[in-house]
PDB file of C-alpha atoms in Angstrom:
ATOM      1  CA  UNK A1495     103.655 121.176  85.159  1.00  0.00           C
ATOM      2  CA  UNK A1496     100.182 120.570  83.779  1.00  0.00           C
ATOM      3  CA  UNK A1497      97.585 118.970  86.003  1.00  0.00           C
ATOM      4  CA  UNK A1498      97.149 115.980  83.657  1.00  0.00           C
ATOM      5  CA  UNK A1499     100.904 115.342  83.743  1.00  0.00           C
ATOM      6  CA  UNK A1500     100.953 115.573  87.545  1.00  0.00           C
ATOM      7  CA  UNK A1501      98.021 113.138  87.737  1.00  0.00           C
ATOM      8  CA  UNK A1502      99.791 110.633  85.474  1.00  0.00           C
ATOM      9  CA  UNK A1503     103.021 110.940  87.426  1.00  0.00           C
ATOM     10  CA  UNK A1504     101.188 110.504  90.747  1.00  0.00           C
ATOM     11  CA  UNK A1505      99.348 107.399  89.509  1.00  0.00           C
ATOM     12  CA  UNK A1506     102.553 105.865  88.115  1.00  0.00           C
ATOM     13  CA  UNK A1507     104.453 106.520  91.334  1.00  0.00           C
ATOM     14  CA  UNK A1508     101.645 105.021  93.432  1.00  0.00           C
ATOM     15  CA  UNK A1509     101.441 101.917  91.189  1.00  0.00           C
ATOM     16  CA  UNK A1510     105.202 101.419  91.318  1.00  0.00           C
ATOM     17  CA  UNK A1511     105.234 101.851  95.082  1.00  0.00           C
ATOM     18  CA  UNK A1512     102.343  99.432  95.565  1.00  0.00           C
ATOM     19  CA  UNK A1513     104.019  96.783  93.404  1.00  0.00           C
ATOM     20  CA  UNK A1514     107.241  97.046  95.407  1.00  0.00           C
ATOM     21  CA  UNK A1515     105.317  96.996  98.681  1.00  0.00           C
ATOM     22  CA  UNK A1516     103.476  93.799  97.677  1.00  0.00           C
ATOM     23  CA  UNK A1517     106.796  92.134  96.779  1.00  0.00           C
ATOM     24  CA  UNK A1518     108.356  93.255 100.060  1.00  0.00           C
ATOM     25  CA  UNK A1519     105.425  91.952 102.114  1.00  0.00           C
ATOM     26  CA  UNK A1520     105.952  88.537 100.535  1.00  0.00           C
ATOM     27  CA  UNK A1521     109.458  88.556 102.017  1.00  0.00           C
ATOM     28  CA  UNK A1522     108.513  90.220 105.310  1.00  0.00           C
ATOM     29  CA  UNK A1523     104.762  90.308 106.038  1.00  0.00           C
ATOM     30  CA  UNK A1524     105.254  92.724 108.961  1.00  0.00           C
ATOM     31  CA  UNK A1525     106.718  95.552 106.874  1.00  0.00           C
ATOM     32  CA  UNK A1526     104.889  98.888 106.833  1.00  0.00           C
ATOM     33  CA  UNK A1527     105.111 101.630 104.235  1.00  0.00           C
ATOM     34  CA  UNK A1528     104.838 105.403 104.671  1.00  0.00           C
ATOM     35  CA  UNK A1529     104.478 107.387 101.445  1.00  0.00           C
ATOM     36  CA  UNK A1530     104.617 111.150 101.143  1.00  0.00           C
ATOM     37  CA  UNK A1531     103.641 113.172  98.060  1.00  0.00           C
ATOM     38  CA  UNK A1532     103.631 116.942  97.695  1.00  0.00           C
ATOM     39  CA  UNK A1533     103.562 119.705  95.113  1.00  0.00           C
ATOM     40  CA  UNK A1534     106.822 121.633  95.084  1.00  0.00           C
ATOM     41  CA  UNK A1535     107.159 125.390  94.685  1.00  0.00           C
ATOM     42  CA  UNK A1536     107.899 124.922  90.974  1.00  0.00           C
ATOM     43  CA  UNK A1537     104.697 122.860  90.529  1.00  0.00           C
ATOM     44  CA  UNK A1538     106.336 119.454  90.220  1.00  0.00           C
ATOM     45  CA  UNK A1539     105.525 116.360  92.258  1.00  0.00           C
ATOM     46  CA  UNK A1540     107.819 115.465  95.130  1.00  0.00           C
ATOM     47  CA  UNK A1541     107.711 112.094  96.839  1.00  0.00           C
ATOM     48  CA  UNK A1542     109.413 109.940  99.446  1.00  0.00           C
ATOM     49  CA  UNK A1543     108.952 106.450 100.889  1.00  0.00           C
ATOM     50  CA  UNK A1544     109.967 104.908 104.179  1.00  0.00           C
ATOM     51  CA  UNK A1545     109.626 101.356 105.435  1.00  0.00           C
ATOM     52  CA  UNK A1546     109.188 100.241 109.041  1.00  0.00           C
ATOM     53  CA  UNK A1547     109.096  96.911 110.877  1.00  0.00           C
ATOM     54  CA  UNK A1548     106.455  98.190 113.261  1.00  0.00           C
ATOM     55  CA  UNK A1549     103.089  99.725 112.357  1.00  0.00           C
ATOM     56  CA  UNK A1550     103.350 102.003 115.399  1.00  0.00           C
ATOM     57  CA  UNK A1551     106.738 103.316 114.230  1.00  0.00           C
ATOM     58  CA  UNK A1552     105.268 103.965 110.784  1.00  0.00           C
ATOM     59  CA  UNK A1553     102.336 105.897 112.255  1.00  0.00           C
ATOM     60  CA  UNK A1554     104.651 107.907 114.506  1.00  0.00           C
ATOM     61  CA  UNK A1555     106.883 108.796 111.551  1.00  0.00           C
ATOM     62  CA  UNK A1556     103.847 109.676 109.397  1.00  0.00           C
ATOM     63  CA  UNK A1557     102.487 111.992 112.082  1.00  0.00           C
ATOM     64  CA  UNK A1558     105.898 113.680 112.363  1.00  0.00           C
ATOM     65  CA  UNK A1559     105.836 114.208 108.592  1.00  0.00           C
ATOM     66  CA  UNK A1560     102.300 115.635 108.863  1.00  0.00           C
ATOM     67  CA  UNK A1561     103.540 118.140 111.454  1.00  0.00           C
ATOM     68  CA  UNK A1562     106.446 119.081 109.210  1.00  0.00           C
ATOM     69  CA  UNK A1563     104.258 119.478 106.104  1.00  0.00           C
ATOM     70  CA  UNK A1564     101.650 121.479 108.032  1.00  0.00           C
ATOM     71  CA  UNK A1565     104.408 123.827 109.232  1.00  0.00           C
ATOM     72  CA  UNK A1566     105.556 124.342 105.633  1.00  0.00           C
ATOM     73  CA  UNK A1567     101.936 124.648 104.532  1.00  0.00           C
ATOM     74  CA  UNK A1568     100.895 127.414 106.933  1.00  0.00           C
ATOM     75  CA  UNK A1569      99.401 129.416 104.063  1.00  0.00           C
ATOM     76  CA  UNK A1570      97.572 126.352 102.687  1.00  0.00           C
ATOM     77  CA  UNK A1571      99.268 126.631  99.291  1.00  0.00           C
ATOM     78  CA  UNK A1572     101.478 123.520  99.295  1.00  0.00           C
ATOM     79  CA  UNK A1573      99.259 120.466  98.708  1.00  0.00           C
ATOM     80  CA  UNK A1574     100.461 117.153 100.156  1.00  0.00           C
ATOM     81  CA  UNK A1575      99.296 113.720 101.242  1.00  0.00           C
ATOM     82  CA  UNK A1576     100.846 111.157 103.581  1.00  0.00           C
ATOM     83  CA  UNK A1577      99.818 107.507 103.369  1.00  0.00           C
ATOM     84  CA  UNK A1578     100.489 104.567 105.673  1.00  0.00           C
ATOM     85  CA  UNK A1579     100.185 101.206 103.916  1.00  0.00           C
ATOM     86  CA  UNK A1580      98.276 102.955 101.122  1.00  0.00           C
ATOM     87  CA  UNK A1581      95.753 104.707 103.372  1.00  0.00           C
ATOM     88  CA  UNK A1582      95.828 108.467 103.911  1.00  0.00           C
ATOM     89  CA  UNK A1583      96.504 109.887 107.350  1.00  0.00           C
ATOM     90  CA  UNK A1584      93.701 112.302 108.239  1.00  0.00           C
ATOM     91  CA  UNK A1585      95.196 115.631 107.188  1.00  0.00           C
ATOM     92  CA  UNK A1586      94.030 118.614 105.232  1.00  0.00           C
ATOM     93  CA  UNK A1587      96.914 118.508 102.769  1.00  0.00           C
ATOM     94  CA  UNK A1588      94.562 118.927  99.770  1.00  0.00           C
ATOM     95  CA  UNK A1589      96.702 117.018  97.265  1.00  0.00           C
ATOM     96  CA  UNK A1590      93.753 114.951  96.043  1.00  0.00           C
ATOM     97  CA  UNK A1591      91.629 118.076  95.604  1.00  0.00           C
ATOM     98  CA  UNK A1592      94.498 119.779  93.762  1.00  0.00           C
ATOM     99  CA  UNK A1593      94.963 116.833  91.384  1.00  0.00           C
ATOM    100  CA  UNK A1594      91.206 116.783  90.686  1.00  0.00           C
ATOM    101  CA  UNK A1595      91.308 120.497  89.846  1.00  0.00           C
ATOM    102  CA  UNK A1596      89.137 121.413  92.858  1.00  0.00           C
ATOM    103  CA  UNK A1597      91.897 123.402  94.597  1.00  0.00           C
ATOM    104  CA  UNK A1598      94.153 126.006  92.987  1.00  0.00           C
ATOM    105  CA  UNK A1599      97.483 127.326  94.155  1.00  0.00           C
ATOM    106  CA  UNK A1600      97.469 131.112  94.166  1.00  0.00           C
ATOM    107  CA  UNK A1601     100.252 132.428  91.931  1.00  0.00           C
ATOM    108  CA  UNK A1602     101.356 135.172  94.310  1.00  0.00           C
ATOM    109  CA  UNK A1603     102.359 132.515  96.855  1.00  0.00           C
ATOM    110  CA  UNK A1604     104.572 130.589  94.457  1.00  0.00           C
ATOM    111  CA  UNK A1605     108.258 131.462  94.569  1.00  0.00           C
ATOM    112  CA  UNK A1606     108.769 131.132  90.805  1.00  0.00           C
ATOM    113  CA  UNK A1607     106.076 133.731  90.042  1.00  0.00           C
ATOM    114  CA  UNK A1608     107.796 136.208  92.377  1.00  0.00           C
ATOM    115  CA  UNK A1609     111.059 135.659  90.530  1.00  0.00           C
ATOM    116  CA  UNK A1610     109.335 136.141  87.159  1.00  0.00           C
ATOM    117  CA  UNK A1611     107.760 139.404  88.365  1.00  0.00           C
ATOM    118  CA  UNK A1612     111.084 140.625  89.705  1.00  0.00           C
ATOM    119  CA  UNK A1613     112.890 140.090  86.386  1.00  0.00           C
ATOM    120  CA  UNK A1614     110.114 140.970  83.943  1.00  0.00           C
TER     121      UNK A1614
END
């Protein structure tokens, strides 16, 4: 996927999530949101959301997700970001840098390029 398309998709997902979160906080002001965004091996944007009654539970879950993403990202080639109530947890997931064009994924580390080389 092109970087401009990924940027648009990311912004739309964040806007949609924020709108829903605002509506949910009007019903339950104590609700907490954990968002996770990542670039998949086929260069698309993956995302997930989780809601918690307790801020501490949200932070604990977010830190577990950071550990999981860092394990998957041992080579530093799978950009991600994890947010709690719209604020990023301090990680080095590099998704923002990737979306700004400041970080590039090396083709030899992407599964699809290995498949293309194998069959070309």
